[in-house]
């Protein structure tokens, strides 16, 4: 008797894992926080309370009231992740209580694909306390790449997720002590995702179920497949591309109880994306006569809710040189409890993949020191919680864990109209443990990851 797994379930779960691949090491979950270079230097601790330039509008549109001249800020974040996977006993053909499976063959792998995240901010005061702002940034995204043939290939190979969020914001300064702001967002999402398919396992299941008749030829082929189960010999591949446009809003308030203190709060709504795309299958030649007419290119879609967030920040000017700040950032990751996949042809059948994430907090503290009229030094410390609730739901696409950031930055005033900011962050990630039999039935991925991230950032602010 060969391991018996429904081939519809195997392929459906694999497609779900692909669409799910929105993880990045840069911030917990699959969010990107790199929207402000000046904010990065203090670990985004100034957040909703405003910073040294108009990039703070992403974290609170009410902070547009702080800038008395038209400004353009544009920057680049160079993100250098490194995630090394070490196999600790992964198996193929695993059925709980029935079959322990056989060792999945293949080497360990490292994902160290760099990423560049740009952003752009424009603001202009209007009249009677009103100001307008426009921002373009990437709030979610990743780029990971594992070698063909690695031990976790049935879960992840290539993942490339891009989001572009355009936000139009308006603020109103009601008095010297209170301002509010709101914005509307248009978000574009595009994904290219791939992984290997274990067609050998699908063949054995089809033979067991009678879908493939038992003949001398098919039984001889099954013996060869069984002997090579866990290897690449009968692997295929799935590549998926999809995109969509979603909408959202945000609202914030800024309180200024004294000239030295600002307090900001900000809410950003969820954005729903329905990723519509194409799934392309590559079938091993020896098994193409059995599956070539079934696994055909087709459309597929999945609904993903990019979660809403709430942020509260405080800024205090201790002296003319020193300022301190703190921030708490809450994300409703619990809304990411499952992933429902739908297919154009009905094969594979629709699937529900459990995720069971928790809501998370991020805590930040930071400080700035004005050395002279041209140079401002910055430092920050961040603790960022993970939304993944269990090792059984963690995958190499989303090997999320708690993390600690250490950030440094500097602002240099070139002239009255031009400022340059630079920042550096090193992120220490708690070593993620993967003990996952849930994402692709029949595949049990076990291992640990050693993960770190470095971020180098530069921006310019022009007043006119």
Coordinates of C-alpha atoms in Angstrom, one line a residue:
X1 CA 0.0 0.0 0.0
X2 CA 1.4 3.4 -1.0
X3 CA 0.7 6.6 1.0
X4 CA -2.8 7.7 0.2
X5 CA -3.4 11.4 -0.3
X6 CA -6.1 13.1 -2.3
X7 CA -4.4 14.7 -5.3
X8 CA -6.9 17.6 -5.3
X9 CA -5.9 18.4 -1.7
X10 CA -2.2 18.2 -2.4
X11 CA -2.4 20.7 -5.3
X12 CA -5.0 22.9 -3.7
X13 CA -2.9 23.4 -0.6
X14 CA 0.2 24.1 -2.6
X15 CA -1.6 26.9 -4.5
X16 CA -2.8 28.3 -1.2
X17 CA 0.8 28.4 0.1
X18 CA 1.8 30.3 -3.0
X19 CA -0.8 33.0 -2.7
X20 CA 0.0 33.3 1.0
X21 CA 3.6 34.1 0.5
X22 CA 3.6 37.7 1.7
X23 CA 6.2 37.4 4.4
X24 CA 9.2 39.6 4.8
X25 CA 11.9 39.7 7.5
X26 CA 11.7 43.5 7.6
X27 CA 8.7 43.8 9.9
X28 CA 6.5 41.3 11.7
X29 CA 3.9 39.6 9.6
X30 CA 4.1 40.6 6.0
X31 CA 4.1 44.4 6.5
X32 CA 6.8 46.8 5.5
X33 CA 7.4 49.7 7.9
X34 CA 10.1 51.4 5.9
X35 CA 8.3 54.6 4.9
X36 CA 10.4 57.3 6.4
X37 CA 14.2 57.5 6.6
X38 CA 14.2 60.2 9.3
X39 CA 11.7 58.0 11.2
X40 CA 13.8 54.9 10.7
X41 CA 16.7 56.5 12.6
X42 CA 14.6 56.6 15.8
X43 CA 12.9 53.2 15.2
X44 CA 9.7 55.0 14.1
X45 CA 9.2 56.0 17.7
X46 CA 8.1 59.5 16.7
X47 CA 5.5 57.9 14.4
X48 CA 2.1 59.5 14.7
X49 CA 3.5 62.5 16.7
X50 CA 5.4 63.8 13.6
X51 CA 9.1 64.0 12.7
X52 CA 11.6 66.2 11.0
X53 CA 10.0 66.0 7.5
X54 CA 6.7 65.4 5.8
X55 CA 7.2 61.6 5.5
X56 CA 5.4 61.4 8.9
X57 CA 2.2 61.8 6.9
X58 CA 2.1 58.0 6.3
X59 CA 1.9 57.5 10.1
X60 CA -0.6 60.3 10.7
X61 CA -2.0 62.8 8.1
X62 CA -2.6 65.3 10.9
X63 CA 1.1 65.9 11.1
X64 CA 0.9 67.8 7.8
X65 CA -0.1 70.7 10.0
X66 CA 3.5 70.8 11.3
X67 CA 5.1 71.9 8.0
X68 CA 4.7 75.5 7.1
X69 CA 6.3 75.3 3.6
X70 CA 5.7 73.0 0.6
X71 CA 8.0 69.9 0.8
X72 CA 9.0 67.0 -1.3
X73 CA 10.7 64.0 0.4
X74 CA 11.9 61.0 -1.5
X75 CA 14.0 58.1 -0.3
X76 CA 15.3 54.5 -0.9
X77 CA 15.6 51.7 1.6
X78 CA 18.1 49.0 0.7
X79 CA 17.0 45.8 2.6
X80 CA 19.5 43.0 3.0
X81 CA 17.9 39.9 4.6
X82 CA 19.5 36.6 5.3
X83 CA 17.5 33.5 6.3
X84 CA 19.3 30.2 6.5
X85 CA 17.2 27.0 6.8
X86 CA 18.5 23.9 8.5
X87 CA 16.6 20.6 8.0
X88 CA 15.8 18.6 11.1
X89 CA 13.9 15.7 9.7
X90 CA 11.5 16.7 6.9
X91 CA 9.5 13.8 5.3
X92 CA 7.4 13.2 2.2
X93 CA 4.4 10.9 2.1
X94 CA 3.5 11.7 5.7
X95 CA 0.0 10.7 6.9
X96 CA -0.6 11.1 10.7
X97 CA -1.1 7.8 12.4
X98 CA -0.8 5.9 9.1
X99 CA 2.5 6.6 7.4
X100 CA 5.6 8.2 8.8
X101 CA 6.8 9.0 5.3
X102 CA 10.3 8.9 3.9
X103 CA 13.0 11.6 4.3
X104 CA 12.7 14.5 1.9
X105 CA 15.9 14.7 0.0
X106 CA 17.7 18.0 -0.9
X107 CA 20.1 20.4 0.7
X108 CA 19.5 23.2 3.1
X109 CA 19.0 26.6 1.6
X110 CA 19.6 30.3 2.2
X111 CA 17.3 33.1 1.1
X112 CA 19.2 36.4 0.8
X113 CA 17.6 38.2 -2.0
X114 CA 18.0 42.0 -1.5
X115 CA 15.2 44.4 -2.0
X116 CA 14.9 48.1 -2.7
X117 CA 11.9 50.0 -1.3
X118 CA 11.3 53.5 -2.5
X119 CA 8.9 56.2 -1.2
X120 CA 7.8 59.7 -2.1
X121 CA 6.0 62.4 -0.2
X122 CA 4.6 65.8 -1.2
X123 CA 2.9 68.3 1.0
X124 CA 1.6 71.9 0.7
X125 CA 0.0 74.2 3.2
X126 CA -3.3 75.7 1.9
X127 CA -5.1 78.3 3.9
X128 CA -6.9 78.7 7.2
X129 CA -5.0 75.8 8.8
X130 CA -5.6 73.3 5.9
X131 CA -2.8 71.3 4.3
X132 CA -2.7 68.6 1.6
X133 CA -0.3 65.7 1.0
X134 CA 0.3 63.0 -1.5
X135 CA 2.4 59.9 -0.7
X136 CA 3.5 56.8 -2.7
X137 CA 5.0 53.9 -0.7
X138 CA 5.1 50.1 -0.4
X139 CA 3.4 48.9 2.8
X140 CA 3.7 45.2 2.0
X141 CA 6.2 43.3 0.0
X142 CA 9.0 40.7 -0.2
X143 CA 11.5 39.0 -2.4
X144 CA 12.7 35.5 -1.4
X145 CA 14.4 32.9 -3.6
X146 CA 15.3 29.3 -2.7
X147 CA 17.3 27.0 -4.9
X148 CA 15.6 24.4 -7.0
X149 CA 15.8 21.0 -5.3
X150 CA 16.2 22.3 -1.8
X151 CA 14.5 20.3 1.0
X152 CA 11.6 22.7 1.4
X153 CA 10.9 23.0 -2.3
X154 CA 7.3 21.7 -2.0
X155 CA 6.5 24.7 0.2
X156 CA 8.5 27.5 -1.5
X157 CA 10.8 28.4 -4.3
X158 CA 10.4 31.9 -5.6
X159 CA 8.3 34.6 -4.0
X160 CA 8.1 38.2 -5.3
X161 CA 5.4 40.4 -3.9
X162 CA 5.0 44.1 -4.7
X163 CA 2.5 46.6 -3.4
X164 CA 2.3 50.3 -4.3
X165 CA 0.1 52.5 -2.1
X166 CA -0.9 56.0 -3.2
X167 CA -2.5 58.1 -0.5
X168 CA -4.1 61.5 -0.8
X169 CA -4.3 63.2 2.6
X170 CA -5.8 66.4 4.0
X171 CA -5.2 67.9 7.5
X172 CA -6.8 70.8 9.4
X173 CA -5.1 72.7 12.2
X174 CA -8.1 73.6 14.4
X175 CA -5.9 75.4 17.0
X176 CA -2.4 75.6 18.3
X177 CA -3.2 72.5 20.4
X178 CA -5.2 70.3 18.1
X179 CA -5.1 69.1 14.4
X180 CA -6.7 66.3 12.6
X181 CA -6.2 64.6 9.2
X182 CA -7.6 61.9 7.0
X183 CA -6.6 60.2 3.8
X184 CA -7.8 57.9 1.0
X185 CA -5.5 55.1 -0.3
X186 CA -5.4 53.3 -3.6
X187 CA -3.2 50.1 -3.4
X188 CA -1.9 48.0 -6.2
X189 CA -0.7 44.5 -5.5
X190 CA 1.3 42.1 -7.8
X191 CA 2.7 38.7 -7.0
X192 CA 4.8 36.0 -8.7
X193 CA 5.1 32.8 -6.7
X194 CA 6.4 29.3 -7.4
X195 CA 7.1 25.9 -5.7
X196 CA 7.7 22.3 -6.6
X197 CA 4.9 19.7 -6.9
X198 CA 5.4 16.1 -5.7
X199 CA 3.8 14.4 -8.7
X200 CA 5.3 11.1 -7.6
X201 CA 3.1 11.2 -4.5
X202 CA 0.1 12.2 -6.5
X203 CA 0.7 9.3 -8.8
X204 CA 0.9 6.8 -6.0
X205 CA -2.3 8.1 -4.5
X206 CA -4.1 7.9 -7.9
X207 CA -3.0 4.3 -8.3
X208 CA -4.2 3.5 -4.8
X209 CA -7.6 5.1 -5.4
X210 CA -8.1 3.4 -8.7
X211 CA -8.0 6.6 -10.7
X212 CA -5.0 5.1 -12.5
X213 CA -5.7 1.4 -13.4
X214 CA -3.3 -1.1 -11.9
X215 CA -1.5 -2.8 -14.8
X216 CA 1.9 -4.3 -15.1
X217 CA 3.2 -1.0 -16.6
X218 CA 1.6 1.3 -14.0
X219 CA 2.7 -1.0 -11.1
X220 CA 6.3 -1.1 -12.4
X221 CA 6.3 2.7 -12.6
X222 CA 4.8 2.9 -9.1
X223 CA 7.7 0.8 -7.8
X224 CA 10.2 3.2 -9.3
X225 CA 8.3 6.2 -8.0
X226 CA 8.1 4.7 -4.5
X227 CA 11.8 4.0 -4.5
X228 CA 12.5 7.6 -5.4
X229 CA 9.9 9.2 -3.2
X230 CA 11.4 12.3 -1.5
X231 CA 13.8 12.9 -4.3
X232 CA 13.4 15.3 -7.3
X233 CA 12.9 12.5 -9.8
X234 CA 9.2 13.0 -10.2
X235 CA 8.9 16.6 -9.2
X236 CA 6.9 19.1 -11.2
X237 CA 6.5 22.8 -10.7
X238 CA 3.8 25.4 -10.2
X239 CA 4.2 29.1 -11.1
X240 CA 1.5 31.6 -10.2
X241 CA 1.0 35.3 -11.1
X242 CA -1.8 37.6 -9.9
X243 CA -2.6 41.2 -9.2
X244 CA -5.4 43.5 -8.0
X245 CA -6.2 47.0 -6.8
X246 CA -7.7 47.7 -3.4
X247 CA -8.9 50.8 -1.4
X248 CA -8.7 52.0 2.1
X249 CA -8.7 55.1 4.3
X250 CA -6.8 56.5 7.3
X251 CA -7.5 59.1 10.1
X252 CA -5.4 60.7 12.7
X253 CA -5.3 63.4 15.4
X254 CA -2.4 65.4 16.8
X255 CA -2.5 67.0 20.2
X256 CA 0.1 69.6 21.3
X257 CA -0.4 70.2 25.1
X258 CA 2.7 72.4 25.2
X259 CA 5.4 73.7 22.9
X260 CA 7.7 70.8 23.9
X261 CA 5.2 67.9 23.6
X262 CA 3.1 66.4 20.9
X263 CA 0.9 63.3 21.1
X264 CA -0.5 61.6 18.0
X265 CA -2.9 58.8 17.3
X266 CA -3.7 57.2 13.9
X267 CA -5.9 54.5 12.5
X268 CA -5.4 52.9 9.0
X269 CA -8.1 50.7 7.6
X270 CA -7.7 47.2 6.1
X271 CA -7.3 46.8 2.4
X272 CA -8.9 43.8 0.7
X273 CA -7.1 42.4 -2.4
X274 CA -8.6 39.7 -4.6
X275 CA -5.5 38.4 -6.4
X276 CA -6.6 37.3 -9.8
X277 CA -4.0 35.4 -11.9
X278 CA -2.8 32.4 -13.8
X279 CA -1.4 29.1 -12.6
X280 CA 1.1 27.3 -14.9
X281 CA 2.0 23.7 -14.2
X282 CA 5.1 21.8 -15.3
X283 CA 4.6 18.0 -15.2
X284 CA 7.5 15.5 -15.2
X285 CA 7.6 13.8 -18.6
X286 CA 7.2 10.3 -17.3
X287 CA 3.9 11.2 -15.7
X288 CA 2.6 13.6 -18.4
X289 CA 0.4 10.8 -20.0
X290 CA -1.5 10.5 -16.7
X291 CA -1.7 14.2 -15.6
X292 CA -1.1 16.4 -18.6
X293 CA -4.8 16.8 -19.4
X294 CA -5.7 17.5 -15.8
X295 CA -3.1 20.0 -14.6
X296 CA -3.6 22.7 -17.2
X297 CA -3.0 26.4 -17.0
X298 CA -6.0 28.2 -15.5
X299 CA -7.2 31.2 -13.5
X300 CA -7.2 31.3 -9.7
X301 CA -8.1 33.9 -7.1
X302 CA -7.8 34.4 -3.4
X303 CA -9.1 37.2 -1.1
X304 CA -6.5 38.6 1.3
X305 CA -7.2 41.2 3.9
X306 CA -4.2 43.5 4.6
X307 CA -5.0 44.3 8.2
X308 CA -6.0 47.5 9.8
X309 CA -3.6 49.2 12.4
X310 CA -3.7 51.6 15.3
X311 CA -0.8 53.7 16.5
X312 CA -0.2 56.1 19.4
X313 CA 3.0 58.2 19.7
X314 CA 4.5 60.8 22.0
X315 CA 7.3 63.3 21.3
X316 CA 8.9 65.5 23.9
X317 CA 11.6 68.1 23.5
X318 CA 13.7 67.8 26.7
X319 CA 16.1 70.6 25.8
X320 CA 17.0 72.6 22.7
X321 CA 19.4 69.7 21.8
X322 CA 17.7 66.6 23.1
X323 CA 14.3 65.1 22.2
X324 CA 12.8 61.7 23.3
X325 CA 9.9 59.8 21.8
X326 CA 7.9 56.6 22.2
X327 CA 5.4 54.7 20.1
X328 CA 3.0 51.7 20.4
X329 CA 1.7 50.1 17.2
X330 CA -1.1 47.6 17.1
X331 CA -2.0 45.3 14.1
X332 CA -5.2 43.3 13.7
X333 CA -3.4 40.2 12.4
X334 CA -6.1 38.0 13.9
X335 CA -8.2 38.7 10.8
X336 CA -5.7 36.6 8.9
X337 CA -7.2 33.4 10.3
X338 CA -7.6 31.5 7.0
X339 CA -7.0 31.6 3.3
X340 CA -9.7 30.6 0.9
X341 CA -8.6 29.7 -2.7
X342 CA -10.9 29.5 -5.7
X343 CA -10.1 28.0 -9.1
X344 CA -11.5 28.9 -12.5
X345 CA -12.0 25.3 -13.7
X346 CA -13.0 23.7 -10.4
X347 CA -9.9 21.5 -10.5
X348 CA -8.4 21.6 -7.9
X349 CA -11.4 22.2 -5.8
X350 CA -11.7 25.3 -3.6
X351 CA -9.6 25.1 -0.4
X352 CA -9.6 26.6 3.1
X353 CA -6.1 26.9 4.6
X354 CA -6.0 27.7 8.4
X355 CA -3.5 30.4 9.5
X356 CA -4.8 31.4 13.0
X357 CA -2.6 34.4 13.5
X358 CA -2.8 36.6 16.6
X359 CA -3.0 40.4 16.9
X360 CA 0.4 42.0 17.5
X361 CA 2.1 45.0 19.2
X362 CA 5.2 46.9 18.2
X363 CA 7.0 49.0 20.8
X364 CA 9.5 51.7 20.0
X365 CA 11.6 54.3 21.9
X366 CA 13.9 56.8 20.3
X367 CA 15.9 59.9 20.8
X368 CA 17.5 62.7 18.7
X369 CA 20.4 65.0 19.5
X370 CA 21.0 68.3 17.6
X371 CA 24.8 68.6 17.4
X372 CA 24.7 72.0 15.7
X373 CA 22.5 73.9 13.2
X374 CA 23.3 71.3 10.5
X375 CA 23.6 67.9 12.1
X376 CA 20.9 65.9 14.0
X377 CA 21.8 62.4 15.4
X378 CA 19.2 59.7 15.9
X379 CA 18.9 56.4 17.7
X380 CA 16.0 53.9 18.4
X381 CA 15.1 50.6 19.9
X382 CA 12.2 48.4 18.7
X383 CA 10.5 45.2 19.9
X384 CA 8.3 43.8 17.2
X385 CA 5.9 40.9 17.9
X386 CA 5.1 38.0 15.5
X387 CA 1.5 37.1 14.5
X388 CA 2.3 33.4 13.9
X389 CA 0.8 31.4 16.7
X390 CA 2.4 28.0 16.3
X391 CA 5.4 26.3 14.6
X392 CA 2.9 24.1 12.8
X393 CA 1.7 27.2 10.8
X394 CA 5.1 28.6 10.0
X395 CA 6.6 28.1 6.6
X396 CA 9.8 29.3 4.8
X397 CA 7.6 31.8 3.0
X398 CA 6.5 33.3 6.3
X399 CA 9.1 32.2 8.9
X400 CA 7.9 35.0 11.1
X401 CA 9.1 35.4 14.7
X402 CA 9.6 38.1 17.3
X403 CA 12.3 40.6 16.5
X404 CA 14.4 43.4 18.0
X405 CA 15.5 46.4 16.0
X406 CA 18.5 48.7 16.7
X407 CA 18.4 51.8 14.6
X408 CA 20.8 54.7 14.0
X409 CA 20.4 57.8 11.8
X410 CA 21.6 61.2 10.9
X411 CA 20.1 64.3 9.3
X412 CA 22.2 66.9 7.6
X413 CA 20.9 70.3 6.6
X414 CA 22.7 71.2 3.3
X415 CA 20.9 74.5 3.0
X416 CA 17.7 76.2 4.0
X417 CA 15.9 74.3 1.3
X418 CA 17.6 70.9 1.3
X419 CA 18.1 68.2 3.9
X420 CA 19.6 64.8 3.6
X421 CA 18.8 61.9 5.9
X422 CA 20.6 58.5 6.3
X423 CA 19.6 55.6 8.5
X424 CA 20.8 52.1 9.4
X425 CA 18.9 49.3 11.1
X426 CA 20.0 45.8 12.2
X427 CA 17.2 43.4 13.1
X428 CA 17.7 40.4 15.4
X429 CA 15.1 37.8 14.7
X430 CA 14.3 35.0 17.2
X431 CA 15.3 31.8 15.4
X432 CA 12.1 30.6 13.8
X433 CA 11.2 26.9 14.2
X434 CA 9.3 25.2 11.4
X435 CA 7.3 22.1 12.3
X436 CA 4.8 22.2 9.5
X437 CA 2.6 19.4 8.3
X438 CA -0.3 21.8 7.5
X439 CA 0.5 23.7 4.3
X440 CA 0.9 20.8 1.8
X441 CA -0.7 17.5 2.7
X442 CA 1.9 14.7 2.6
X443 CA 4.8 17.0 3.1
X444 CA 6.1 17.6 6.6
X445 CA 8.7 20.3 6.8
X446 CA 10.9 20.4 9.9
X447 CA 13.7 22.7 10.5
X448 CA 15.1 25.9 12.0
X449 CA 16.0 29.2 10.5
X450 CA 18.8 31.6 11.4
X451 CA 17.5 35.0 10.3
X452 CA 18.9 38.6 10.4
X453 CA 18.2 41.8 8.4
X454 CA 20.2 44.9 7.7
X455 CA 18.6 48.1 6.3
X456 CA 20.5 51.0 4.8
X457 CA 18.4 54.1 3.9
X458 CA 18.9 57.5 2.3
X459 CA 16.5 60.3 1.5
X460 CA 16.4 64.0 0.6
X461 CA 13.9 66.7 1.6
X462 CA 13.4 69.8 -0.5
X463 CA 11.5 72.8 0.7
X464 CA 10.3 75.3 -1.9

